[in-house]
Coordinates of C-alpha atoms in Angstrom, one line a residue:
M1 CA 62.5 75.0 42.2
T2 CA 63.2 71.3 42.8
T3 CA 60.6 70.5 40.1
L4 CA 62.3 72.8 37.6
A5 CA 65.7 71.3 38.5
G6 CA 64.3 67.8 37.8
L7 CA 62.8 68.9 34.5
L8 CA 66.0 70.6 33.2
Q9 CA 68.6 68.1 34.4
G10 CA 70.0 66.3 31.4
R11 CA 68.3 68.5 28.9
L12 CA 70.2 70.1 26.0
L13 CA 69.5 73.9 26.2
A14 CA 69.8 75.8 22.9
D15 CA 71.2 72.7 21.2
R16 CA 74.5 73.4 23.1
Y17 CA 74.4 73.4 26.9
R18 CA 73.8 70.0 28.6
I19 CA 72.2 70.9 32.0
G20 CA 73.5 69.2 35.1
V21 CA 72.9 69.6 38.8
A22 CA 71.4 72.7 40.3
L23 CA 74.0 75.0 42.0
G24 CA 71.6 77.5 43.6
F25 CA 68.4 79.5 43.4
G26 CA 67.7 83.2 43.6
G27 CA 64.9 85.7 43.2
M28 CA 65.2 85.9 39.4
G29 CA 66.7 82.6 38.4
A30 CA 68.2 79.2 39.1
V31 CA 71.9 78.4 38.4
F32 CA 72.9 75.0 37.0
R33 CA 76.2 73.3 36.3
A34 CA 76.3 72.5 32.6
H35 CA 78.6 71.3 29.8
D36 CA 79.1 73.4 26.6
E37 CA 79.2 70.6 24.0
R38 CA 80.4 72.9 21.3
L39 CA 83.5 74.1 23.1
G40 CA 83.9 71.1 25.4
R41 CA 84.0 73.0 28.7
D42 CA 82.0 73.1 31.9
V43 CA 80.0 76.3 32.5
A44 CA 77.3 77.7 34.8
V45 CA 73.9 78.4 33.3
K46 CA 71.4 80.7 34.9
V47 CA 67.8 80.2 33.8
L48 CA 65.0 82.7 34.4
T49 CA 62.5 81.4 36.9
A50 CA 60.6 84.5 37.9
A51 CA 57.1 84.3 36.4
S52 CA 53.8 86.1 36.4
T53 CA 50.3 85.2 35.4
D54 CA 50.0 88.6 33.7
P55 CA 51.4 88.3 30.1
A56 CA 52.4 92.0 30.0
E57 CA 54.3 91.7 33.3
Q58 CA 55.9 88.5 32.3
E59 CA 57.3 90.2 29.2
V60 CA 58.7 92.9 31.4
L61 CA 60.5 90.3 33.5
R62 CA 61.9 88.6 30.3
A63 CA 63.0 92.0 29.0
R64 CA 64.7 92.7 32.3
F65 CA 66.5 89.4 32.2
R66 CA 67.8 90.1 28.6
R67 CA 68.9 93.6 29.8
E68 CA 70.8 91.9 32.6
A69 CA 72.5 89.6 30.2
R70 CA 73.7 92.4 28.0
A71 CA 74.9 94.5 31.0
A72 CA 76.7 91.6 32.6
A73 CA 78.3 90.5 29.3
A74 CA 79.7 94.0 28.9
L75 CA 81.6 93.9 32.2
R76 CA 85.1 92.7 31.9
H77 CA 87.1 92.7 35.1
P78 CA 89.1 90.1 37.1
N79 CA 86.8 90.6 40.1
V80 CA 83.5 90.1 38.2
V81 CA 82.2 86.7 37.0
T82 CA 82.6 86.4 33.2
V83 CA 79.5 86.0 31.0
H84 CA 80.1 83.9 28.0
D85 CA 76.7 83.8 26.3
F86 CA 73.0 84.5 26.6
G87 CA 69.8 83.8 24.7
T88 CA 66.4 82.2 24.6
D89 CA 66.0 78.4 24.1
A90 CA 63.8 78.0 21.0
G91 CA 62.3 74.7 22.2
G92 CA 61.1 75.7 25.6
G93 CA 61.2 79.5 25.5
L94 CA 63.6 79.7 28.5
D95 CA 65.9 82.7 28.8
Y96 CA 69.4 81.7 29.9
L97 CA 72.7 83.3 30.8
V98 CA 76.0 81.3 30.5
M99 CA 78.8 82.2 32.9
E100 CA 82.2 80.8 33.8
L101 CA 82.1 78.0 36.3
L102 CA 84.0 79.0 39.4
P103 CA 85.8 76.6 41.8
G104 CA 85.6 77.6 45.4
R105 CA 82.9 78.9 47.7
D106 CA 81.1 82.1 48.7
V107 CA 81.7 84.3 51.7
A108 CA 78.6 82.8 53.4
A109 CA 80.2 79.4 53.4
R110 CA 83.5 80.9 54.6
L111 CA 81.6 82.5 57.6
A112 CA 79.9 79.2 58.4
E113 CA 83.2 77.5 58.4
A114 CA 85.0 80.0 60.6
R115 CA 82.2 80.0 63.2
G116 CA 83.4 83.4 64.4
P117 CA 85.1 86.6 63.3
L118 CA 87.5 86.6 60.4
L119 CA 90.9 88.2 60.6
P120 CA 90.8 92.0 59.8
E121 CA 93.5 91.4 57.1
E122 CA 91.3 88.8 55.4
V123 CA 88.2 91.0 55.6
L124 CA 90.1 93.9 54.1
E125 CA 91.3 91.8 51.2
V126 CA 87.8 90.5 50.5
V127 CA 86.3 94.1 50.7
R128 CA 89.1 95.5 48.6
E129 CA 88.7 93.0 45.7
A130 CA 84.9 93.1 45.9
A131 CA 85.0 96.9 45.7
M132 CA 87.2 96.6 42.6
G133 CA 84.6 94.5 40.9
L134 CA 81.7 96.7 42.0
A135 CA 83.6 99.8 40.8
A136 CA 83.8 98.3 37.3
G137 CA 80.0 98.1 37.3
H138 CA 79.6 101.6 38.8
R139 CA 81.9 103.1 36.2
A140 CA 79.6 101.5 33.5
G141 CA 76.6 103.0 35.1
L142 CA 75.3 99.8 36.8
V143 CA 74.2 99.4 40.4
H144 CA 74.4 95.8 41.7
R145 CA 71.6 96.1 44.3
D146 CA 72.1 92.7 45.8
V147 CA 75.5 92.7 47.4
K148 CA 75.5 89.9 50.1
P149 CA 77.8 87.1 51.3
R150 CA 76.4 84.6 48.7
N151 CA 77.2 87.0 45.9
L152 CA 80.9 87.4 46.8
F153 CA 82.7 84.3 45.7
L154 CA 86.1 83.2 46.8
V155 CA 87.6 81.6 43.8
A156 CA 90.2 78.9 44.6
D157 CA 93.6 79.5 43.0
P158 CA 95.3 76.3 41.8
A159 CA 98.6 77.8 43.0
G160 CA 97.1 78.4 46.5
G161 CA 95.0 81.2 47.9
W162 CA 91.9 82.8 46.5
E163 CA 90.5 85.9 44.7
V164 CA 87.1 87.5 45.0
K165 CA 84.6 87.6 42.2
V166 CA 81.3 89.5 42.4
L167 CA 78.4 87.4 41.2
D168 CA 75.0 88.4 39.8
F169 CA 74.9 91.9 38.4
G170 CA 71.5 90.4 37.3
I171 CA 69.2 92.8 39.1
A172 CA 71.5 95.8 38.3
Q173 CA 69.8 99.1 37.6
L174 CA 71.2 101.5 35.0
A175 CA 72.3 104.4 37.3
A176 CA 71.7 107.3 34.9
G177 CA 69.5 108.2 32.0
D178 CA 65.8 107.4 31.3
T179 CA 65.8 104.8 28.6
P180 CA 63.1 102.2 28.1
E181 CA 65.4 99.6 29.7
T182 CA 65.9 101.9 32.7
R183 CA 62.1 102.2 33.1
L184 CA 61.8 98.4 33.3
T185 CA 63.3 98.4 36.7
Q186 CA 60.7 100.9 37.9
M187 CA 57.6 99.0 36.8
R188 CA 58.0 96.5 39.6
P189 CA 60.2 96.3 42.7
S190 CA 63.4 94.5 41.9
P191 CA 64.4 91.5 44.0
H192 CA 66.9 92.0 46.7
T193 CA 67.9 90.6 50.0
P194 CA 66.4 92.7 52.8
R195 CA 69.0 91.7 55.4
Y196 CA 71.7 93.5 53.4
A197 CA 69.7 96.2 51.6
A198 CA 70.4 99.9 52.2
P199 CA 67.8 101.9 54.1
E200 CA 66.7 103.7 51.0
Q201 CA 66.3 100.4 49.2
L202 CA 64.1 99.1 52.0
A203 CA 62.0 102.3 51.7
G204 CA 61.3 101.6 48.1
A205 CA 63.3 104.4 46.5
P206 CA 62.5 104.4 42.8
Q207 CA 66.0 105.2 41.7
L208 CA 69.0 103.9 43.6
S209 CA 72.6 105.1 43.4
A210 CA 75.8 103.2 43.8
A211 CA 75.8 104.3 47.4
C212 CA 73.4 101.4 48.1
D213 CA 76.1 98.9 47.1
V214 CA 78.5 100.7 49.4
Y215 CA 76.2 100.2 52.3
A216 CA 75.6 96.5 51.5
L217 CA 79.3 95.9 51.2
G218 CA 79.8 97.6 54.6
M219 CA 77.2 95.3 56.1
V220 CA 79.0 92.2 54.7
A221 CA 82.3 93.5 56.0
L222 CA 80.8 94.2 59.5
E223 CA 79.4 90.6 59.6
M224 CA 82.8 89.2 58.7
L225 CA 84.6 91.2 61.4
A226 CA 82.0 90.6 64.1
G227 CA 81.5 86.9 63.2
S228 CA 77.7 87.2 63.0
Y229 CA 75.0 89.3 61.3
V230 CA 74.2 92.6 63.2
E231 CA 70.4 92.7 63.7
G232 CA 68.5 95.9 63.2
L233 CA 71.3 97.9 61.6
N234 CA 69.7 98.8 58.3
T235 CA 66.3 99.4 59.9
D236 CA 67.7 101.7 62.6
P237 CA 66.3 105.3 62.1
G238 CA 69.7 106.7 62.8
D239 CA 73.3 105.6 63.0
A240 CA 73.4 104.4 66.6
V241 CA 73.4 100.7 65.9
A242 CA 76.2 101.0 63.4
I243 CA 78.3 103.1 65.7
R244 CA 77.8 100.6 68.6
A245 CA 78.6 97.7 66.4
V246 CA 81.8 99.2 64.9
D247 CA 83.0 100.5 68.3
S248 CA 82.8 97.0 69.7
L249 CA 85.4 96.0 67.1
R250 CA 88.0 98.7 67.9
P251 CA 90.0 96.6 70.4
R252 CA 91.1 94.2 67.7
V253 CA 90.4 95.9 64.4
P254 CA 92.6 98.8 63.1
A255 CA 91.1 102.2 63.7
A256 CA 91.4 103.1 60.0
V257 CA 89.2 100.1 59.0
C258 CA 86.6 100.9 61.7
D259 CA 86.4 104.5 60.5
A260 CA 86.0 103.4 56.9
L261 CA 83.3 101.0 57.9
L262 CA 81.3 103.7 59.7
A263 CA 81.5 105.9 56.6
M264 CA 80.1 103.1 54.5
L265 CA 77.2 102.4 56.9
R266 CA 75.8 105.9 57.2
R267 CA 72.0 105.8 56.9
D268 CA 72.0 108.9 54.7
P269 CA 73.3 107.8 51.3
T270 CA 74.6 111.3 50.6
Q271 CA 76.9 110.9 53.6
R272 CA 78.5 107.7 52.4
P273 CA 81.3 107.2 49.9
A274 CA 79.5 107.8 46.6
D275 CA 80.6 104.5 44.9
A276 CA 83.0 101.7 45.1
D277 CA 85.9 103.8 43.7
A278 CA 85.4 106.1 46.6
V279 CA 85.6 103.1 49.0
L280 CA 88.9 102.1 47.5
R281 CA 90.2 105.7 48.0
L282 CA 88.9 105.6 51.5
L283 CA 90.8 102.4 52.3
G284 CA 94.1 104.0 51.2
P285 CA 97.0 103.3 48.9
A286 CA 97.0 99.5 49.4
A287 CA 93.4 99.3 48.2
R288 CA 94.2 101.2 44.9
D289 CA 97.2 99.0 44.0
P290 CA 96.3 95.4 43.1
S291 CA 99.9 94.3 43.7
A292 CA 100.2 95.8 47.2
T293 CA 100.5 93.5 50.2
V294 CA 97.8 94.2 52.8
A295 CA 99.3 94.1 56.2
F296 CA 97.8 96.4 58.8
P297 CA 99.7 96.9 62.1
P298 CA 97.8 96.3 65.4
S299 CA 95.3 99.0 66.1
A300 CA 96.6 99.8 69.6
A301 CA 100.0 101.0 68.4
P302 CA 102.0 101.5 65.3
T303 CA 104.6 98.9 64.3
S304 CA 108.2 99.7 64.8
A305 CA 109.8 99.3 61.3
A306 CA 113.2 99.2 62.9
T307 CA 112.2 96.3 65.1
M308 CA 110.4 94.5 62.3
A309 CA 113.3 94.9 59.8
F310 CA 110.9 95.4 56.9
P311 CA 108.9 98.4 55.8
A312 CA 105.7 99.3 57.7
P313 CA 102.6 99.4 55.6
P314 CA 101.3 102.7 54.3
A315 CA 98.9 104.5 56.5
P316 CA 95.3 104.5 55.1
A317 CA 94.2 107.9 54.0
L318 CA 91.1 108.5 56.0
A319 CA 89.1 111.6 56.9
F320 CA 86.1 110.1 58.6
T321 CA 85.1 109.9 62.3
S322 CA 82.3 108.1 64.0
A323 CA 80.5 111.4 64.8
A324 CA 80.1 113.0 61.4
P325 CA 81.0 112.6 57.8
P326 CA 84.0 114.5 56.4
V327 CA 83.3 118.2 55.9
A328 CA 85.7 120.6 54.3
P329 CA 86.5 123.3 56.9
A330 CA 85.0 126.7 56.0
Q331 CA 87.6 129.2 54.9
P332 CA 87.0 132.6 56.5
P333 CA 87.5 135.6 54.3
A334 CA 91.0 136.9 54.5
A335 CA 91.3 139.9 56.8
P336 CA 92.9 143.1 55.4
P337 CA 96.5 143.4 56.4
Q338 CA 97.1 145.5 59.5
A339 CA 100.1 147.0 61.0
E340 CA 101.4 145.2 64.0
P341 CA 100.7 147.2 67.2
R342 CA 103.8 148.7 68.8
R343 CA 104.9 147.4 72.3
G344 CA 103.2 149.5 74.9
S345 CA 100.5 150.9 72.7
R346 CA 96.8 149.8 72.5
A347 CA 97.6 146.2 73.8
G348 CA 99.4 147.6 76.8
W349 CA 96.5 149.8 77.8
V350 CA 94.0 146.9 77.5
M351 CA 96.2 144.7 79.8
A352 CA 96.4 147.6 82.3
L353 CA 92.7 148.0 82.3
V354 CA 92.1 144.3 82.9
A355 CA 94.5 144.3 85.8
L356 CA 92.8 147.4 87.4
T357 CA 89.4 145.7 87.1
L358 CA 90.6 142.6 88.8
V359 CA 92.2 144.6 91.7
A360 CA 89.0 146.6 92.1
A361 CA 86.9 143.4 92.2
F362 CA 89.2 141.9 94.8
W363 CA 89.2 145.0 97.0
S364 CA 85.4 145.4 96.9
R365 CA 85.0 141.8 98.2
G366 CA 87.2 142.6 101.2
G367 CA 90.2 140.7 100.1
D368 CA 89.1 137.5 101.8
E369 CA 88.3 135.5 98.6
E370 CA 90.3 134.8 95.5
P371 CA 88.9 135.7 92.2
P372 CA 87.3 132.7 90.4
P373 CA 89.4 131.1 87.7
A374 CA 88.6 131.8 84.2
P375 CA 86.2 129.2 82.7
V376 CA 87.8 126.7 80.3
P377 CA 85.9 126.5 77.0
V378 CA 83.9 123.3 76.8
R379 CA 85.4 122.4 73.4
E380 CA 88.9 122.5 74.9
Q381 CA 87.8 120.3 77.9
A382 CA 86.2 117.7 75.5
A383 CA 89.3 117.6 73.4
V384 CA 91.6 116.5 76.2
Q385 CA 91.7 112.7 76.0
P386 CA 93.9 110.4 78.2
E387 CA 96.8 109.0 76.3
P388 CA 96.6 105.2 75.8
P389 CA 99.4 103.3 77.5
P390 CA 102.3 102.8 75.1
I391 CA 102.9 99.3 73.8
P392 CA 106.5 98.1 73.9
P393 CA 108.0 97.8 70.4
E394 CA 108.8 94.1 70.9
V395 CA 105.1 93.4 71.6
A396 CA 103.9 95.4 68.6
A397 CA 106.4 93.5 66.4
A398 CA 105.3 90.1 67.7
R399 CA 101.7 91.0 66.9
E400 CA 102.6 92.2 63.4
I401 CA 104.4 88.9 62.7
A402 CA 101.4 86.9 63.9
N403 CA 98.9 89.0 61.9
Q404 CA 100.9 88.6 58.7
E405 CA 101.3 84.9 59.2
A406 CA 97.6 84.4 60.0
F407 CA 96.6 86.3 56.8
R408 CA 99.1 84.3 54.7
A409 CA 97.9 81.0 56.0
V410 CA 94.2 81.8 55.6
K411 CA 94.7 82.9 52.0
L412 CA 97.0 80.0 51.2
R413 CA 94.4 77.5 52.4
G414 CA 91.4 79.4 51.2
G415 CA 90.1 79.7 54.7
I416 CA 90.9 78.1 58.1
P417 CA 88.5 77.6 61.0
F418 CA 90.1 78.9 64.2
G419 CA 91.3 76.0 66.3
E420 CA 91.8 73.7 63.3
K421 CA 94.9 71.4 63.5
L422 CA 97.4 72.1 60.8
W423 CA 100.8 70.7 59.7
I424 CA 103.7 73.1 59.2
I425 CA 107.4 72.6 58.6
V426 CA 109.5 74.6 61.0
A427 CA 112.7 75.5 59.2
G428 CA 114.3 77.3 62.1
T429 CA 113.7 79.5 65.1
R430 CA 115.4 82.8 66.1
P431 CA 115.3 85.2 69.0
P432 CA 113.2 88.3 68.2
A433 CA 116.4 90.3 67.9
E434 CA 117.5 88.1 64.9
V435 CA 114.4 88.7 62.8
V436 CA 116.6 89.9 59.9
S437 CA 118.3 86.5 59.6
A438 CA 114.9 84.8 60.0
A439 CA 113.5 86.9 57.1
A440 CA 116.5 86.0 55.0
L441 CA 115.9 82.2 55.5
R442 CA 112.2 82.8 54.7
D443 CA 113.2 84.5 51.5
R444 CA 115.5 81.6 50.5
L445 CA 112.6 79.2 51.0
R446 CA 110.3 81.3 48.8
E447 CA 112.9 81.5 46.1
A448 CA 113.0 77.7 46.1
G449 CA 109.2 77.6 45.6
H450 CA 108.1 76.9 49.1
P451 CA 105.2 78.8 50.8
A452 CA 107.2 80.3 53.7
G453 CA 106.5 82.9 56.3
L454 CA 107.5 84.2 59.7
A455 CA 105.4 83.0 62.7
N456 CA 105.2 82.9 66.5
D457 CA 103.2 81.5 69.3
L458 CA 100.5 84.2 68.9
V459 CA 99.2 82.4 65.8
Y460 CA 100.5 78.9 66.4
P461 CA 100.5 78.3 70.3
E462 CA 102.7 75.2 70.0
L463 CA 105.7 77.2 68.8
P464 CA 108.4 78.3 71.3
K465 CA 107.5 81.3 73.4
A466 CA 109.2 84.7 72.6
A467 CA 110.7 83.4 69.4
V468 CA 110.4 84.0 65.6
A469 CA 109.9 80.8 63.6
V470 CA 110.5 80.4 59.9
V471 CA 107.7 78.1 58.7
A472 CA 106.5 76.5 55.5
G473 CA 102.9 75.5 54.9
P474 CA 100.4 75.0 56.3
Y475 CA 99.9 71.6 54.7
D476 CA 97.9 68.5 55.4
R477 CA 100.2 65.8 56.8
E478 CA 100.8 63.9 53.6
A479 CA 101.8 67.1 51.7
A480 CA 104.0 68.2 54.6
Q481 CA 105.9 64.8 54.6
K482 CA 106.5 65.1 50.8
S483 CA 107.8 68.7 51.1
L484 CA 110.1 68.1 54.1
P485 CA 113.0 66.6 52.2
R486 CA 113.1 69.4 49.7
I487 CA 112.9 72.0 52.4
R488 CA 115.8 70.4 54.3
R489 CA 118.0 71.0 51.3
V490 CA 117.5 74.7 52.0
A491 CA 117.2 74.6 55.8
R492 CA 118.9 71.9 57.7
G493 CA 117.1 70.6 60.7
A494 CA 113.6 71.5 59.4
A495 CA 111.0 69.4 61.2
L496 CA 107.2 68.8 61.0
R497 CA 105.0 70.2 63.6
E498 CA 101.3 69.8 64.2
V499 CA 99.9 73.1 65.4
S500 CA 96.5 74.7 66.0
F501 CA 95.5 78.0 64.4
Q502 CA 94.3 80.9 66.5
V503 CA 93.4 84.5 66.0
P504 CA 96.3 86.8 67.0
R505 CA 95.5 88.9 70.0

């Protein structure tokens, strides 16, 4: 690959694209930074590198690449990388695909930076936006087949934050029909990444459904939540590894998210959500509305809306458990209407007969023993679970403030390693009972164009204990010093603070 990069660098491809440095290499091609000299813009150019000594097979590979280009160019969605152009270079015979050049980094780099688990709110946002992009492909009859951290890109937003774009529908398989282009994918196993491939994909299934993308997205989500790749999950003959891995997350991840993850990671593809649209439905109303704010309450207890003074998030609509997929309950046939028995009729005789039987049994055993208690059905015994200890409303409210601030800060900065030192501007602090006035000050700062939120010591340990702080940022020190005078016009007494970032517990 390095030889190819050296040969192409500086070359004018198709009399239009000036090839620059290599950005990455994959199973089918290499991606380069390039400059479109006709339109005067920087782009990313993917060049086919897969080759075969068999001329017939090489033509199959080239046909597949051209099929990829047409399929990718047809997709138009904010969460899918945009394809500008494709073709074959007349001079060198190289097939190429021209895409938008994205600023930012992929999820693999974000995981390496965090060196541990990501916040559940951040993971949910990544999964939600990635599912929207995959759903666009699924609705067009395309299966991605290589969903992995490096193919989910966090695009930096100049105004702060990020959005997810799905990269490389390049090995996509047309999900339905039997056209010559579909058969191209069956003549030779398509490249994929085994670490994230669904079990049926590893088994070499000739035709894959969109459920394989659902499984791979679930594996990426699990890795982000756990902080490391879960070994042996997609090679497990059953669902035991997935259940153990997800159950280990439950103390700090909302139960609804865990249940959705288990559904996505079922080994049997027919037991998973059928496609990415089904994943979005599984994640609930917030996942279906692009403008909705994702803010899950702590998993141990619901948030008190009265304590928080702003609406609690909608509850995700889930119908999955860790034991089995959702099954519609069988409806027994309706019994014919019967007249209600009169008091003292057949029911009374039955009760009398039962009483006489018990007396007779007692008398026959000499009256020295009590009759054994009636056995409790096993199902009823198993259904009795101890109630978890209640969490005080003020504790739940403090956790919710910390979760929302951590998610806001991570998205604003495009990722924050836990423990990193940050600069924030503290515009004021309030007792927890005065969260309404704190929220009003936060809103005034936002109206003035400042990135403001509510925070506490659960996310920034240096803040006062048992207090709600109105903060702006996080910034680097220079940006914080520049913003401080403008913020003081809105909030007198605002001051800089250097704080460390931690995962809310």
